[in-house]
Amino acid sequence: MGSHLSKQLERRKAISTEKKVLTDLQKSCGCEFPGCDYMPSDRKNWMAGVGPETLHINKIVWPGTHDSATNKIGIRFVSRPFAQCQSLSIYDQLVAGTRVLDIRVQEDRRVCHGILKTYSVDVVLADLKRFLSETESEVVILEIRTEFGHEDPPEFDKYLVEQLGEHLIHQDDHVFGKTVAELLPKRVICVWKPRKSGQPKKGDPLWSAGYLKDNWIDTDLPSTKFESNLKHLSQQQPASSRKFFYRVENTVTPQPDNPILCVKPVTRRIHCYAKVFIIECVKRGCADKLQIFSTDFIDKDFVDACVGLTFARAQGKA
């Protein structure tokens, strides 16, 4: 008992220390980065606002959500706080400016997060198609994977093509160098990551797992995650020369050895430092490598930071 209590006190001290590191960094780093003064007038149509003719796919800083379809996961007030990473529906996330969705499914096509499950992926696709029907120039990256510990849904690739066929941008390395305008009217890059089924191939309507990469760090320590994200990002090629998407996740994760297991109070430890991360990327010379930037509980400040840097790139100022 005494040993356990001692470990918990050490953990709390480590968390407090790391939170202070980021707070001090925020106070000292200022608030300016290329595009920080740009405010999208309409987040629902922010790509249209930046300009589809000048906006290259490999110049976009894509605002993304982590575990996107968890707004109604599990049982409210019971199991939901342990797995909910977003409070908005998929449609509302897209309207708010999200352009990368992270969806995990199980064998019956229901969305899940670990052992907890929620609505069918049909709800996700219906929300996406509604958003596409209401906009003209917004491109969305839809990542769908079979959750760890689950089996692939049968013939899921065929199902995705049937549902999204007219919107799908086919797997092609040349896409990265094209502008949004050159891809229209196609507007969905769908990355399908099965566990056992065959991977999509070059020219297919779906994209294979290797086209969306990240370096996931499973920790609840905010400064550790912040610095690890910077380290891994700095090791990448510039986004303009890559033939895959690279994601950085501005999140921390509850750990089983810590008494706080709910997602929201844990991920708050890093959530407000997204702009600080961008500023540090600029200072450390790796801002040109930032591409997909994802978060829990996405908000307008996070979206605006990504859009602002995107605008600066489109204007040749970053």
Coordinates of N, CA and C in Angstrom, one line a residue, residues 34-36 38 46-61 178-181 240 287-288 290 305-318:
P34 N 4.0 32.1 -39.0 CA 3.5 32.5 -40.3 C 2.0 32.1 -40.4
G35 N 1.2 33.1 -40.7 CA -0.3 32.9 -40.9 C -1.1 33.1 -39.7
C36 N -0.4 33.4 -38.5 CA -1.2 33.5 -37.3 C -2.2 34.6 -37.3
Y38 N -4.1 35.2 -39.9 CA -5.2 34.9 -40.8 C -6.3 34.2 -40.1
W46 N -13.1 26.5 -45.5 CA -11.9 27.2 -45.4 C -10.9 26.9 -46.6
M47 N -11.0 25.7 -47.2 CA -10.1 25.5 -48.3 C -10.5 26.4 -49.5
A48 N -11.8 26.5 -49.7 CA -12.3 27.4 -50.7 C -11.8 28.9 -50.4
G49 N -11.8 29.2 -49.1 CA -11.3 30.6 -48.8 C -9.9 30.8 -49.1
V50 N -9.0 29.8 -48.8 CA -7.6 29.9 -49.1 C -7.4 30.0 -50.6
G51 N -8.1 29.2 -51.4 CA -8.0 29.2 -52.8 C -7.6 27.9 -53.4
P52 N -8.6 27.1 -54.0 CA -8.3 25.8 -54.5 C -7.3 25.8 -55.6
E53 N -7.1 26.9 -56.4 CA -6.2 27.0 -57.5 C -4.8 27.1 -57.1
T54 N -4.5 27.6 -55.9 CA -3.2 27.8 -55.4 C -2.8 26.8 -54.2
L55 N -3.8 26.1 -53.7 CA -3.6 25.2 -52.6 C -3.2 23.8 -53.0
H56 N -1.9 23.5 -52.8 CA -1.4 22.2 -53.2 C -1.7 21.2 -52.0
I57 N -1.9 20.0 -52.3 CA -2.2 19.0 -51.3 C -1.0 18.9 -50.3
N58 N 0.2 18.9 -50.8 CA 1.3 18.8 -49.9 C 1.7 20.0 -49.2
K59 N 1.0 21.1 -49.3 CA 1.2 22.3 -48.6 C 0.2 22.6 -47.5
I60 N -0.8 21.7 -47.4 CA -1.9 21.8 -46.4 C -1.4 21.3 -45.1
V61 N -1.8 22.1 -44.0 CA -1.7 21.6 -42.7 C -3.1 21.2 -42.3
K178 N -0.5 18.0 -56.7 CA -1.6 18.7 -57.3 C -2.3 19.7 -56.4
T179 N -3.0 20.6 -57.0 CA -3.8 21.6 -56.3 C -5.1 21.0 -56.0
V180 N -5.8 21.5 -55.0 CA -7.2 21.1 -54.8 C -8.1 21.2 -56.0
A181 N -7.9 22.3 -56.8 CA -8.7 22.5 -58.0 C -8.5 21.4 -59.0
S240 N 6.5 18.8 -48.7 CA 6.5 19.1 -50.1 C 7.2 18.0 -50.9
A287 N 8.9 23.4 -39.4 CA 7.6 23.8 -39.7 C 7.2 23.3 -41.1
D288 N 8.1 23.2 -42.0 CA 7.8 22.7 -43.4 C 7.5 21.2 -43.4
L290 N 5.4 19.8 -41.0 CA 4.1 19.5 -40.4 C 3.1 19.4 -41.4
A305 N -5.3 27.8 -36.3 CA -3.9 27.7 -36.3 C -3.4 26.9 -37.5
C306 N -4.1 25.8 -37.8 CA -3.7 25.0 -39.0 C -4.0 25.7 -40.3
V307 N -5.2 26.3 -40.3 CA -5.6 27.0 -41.5 C -4.6 28.2 -41.8
G308 N -4.3 28.9 -40.7 CA -3.4 30.1 -40.8 C -2.0 29.7 -41.4
L309 N -1.4 28.6 -40.9 CA -0.2 28.2 -41.5 C -0.3 27.7 -42.9
T310 N -1.5 27.1 -43.2 CA -1.8 26.6 -44.6 C -1.8 27.8 -45.5
F311 N -2.5 28.9 -45.1 CA -2.6 30.1 -45.9 C -1.3 30.7 -46.2
A312 N -0.4 30.8 -45.1 CA 0.9 31.3 -45.3 C 1.7 30.5 -46.3
R313 N 1.6 29.2 -46.3 CA 2.3 28.3 -47.3 C 1.7 28.6 -48.7
A314 N 0.4 28.7 -48.8 CA -0.2 29.0 -50.1 C 0.2 30.3 -50.7
Q315 N 0.6 31.3 -49.8 CA 1.0 32.6 -50.2 C 2.5 32.7 -50.4
G316 N 3.2 31.5 -50.2 CA 4.7 31.5 -50.3 C 5.4 32.2 -49.1
K317 N 4.7 32.3 -48.0 CA 5.3 33.0 -46.8 C 5.7 32.0 -45.7
A318 N 5.7 30.7 -46.0 CA 6.1 29.7 -45.0 C 6.6 28.5 -45.7

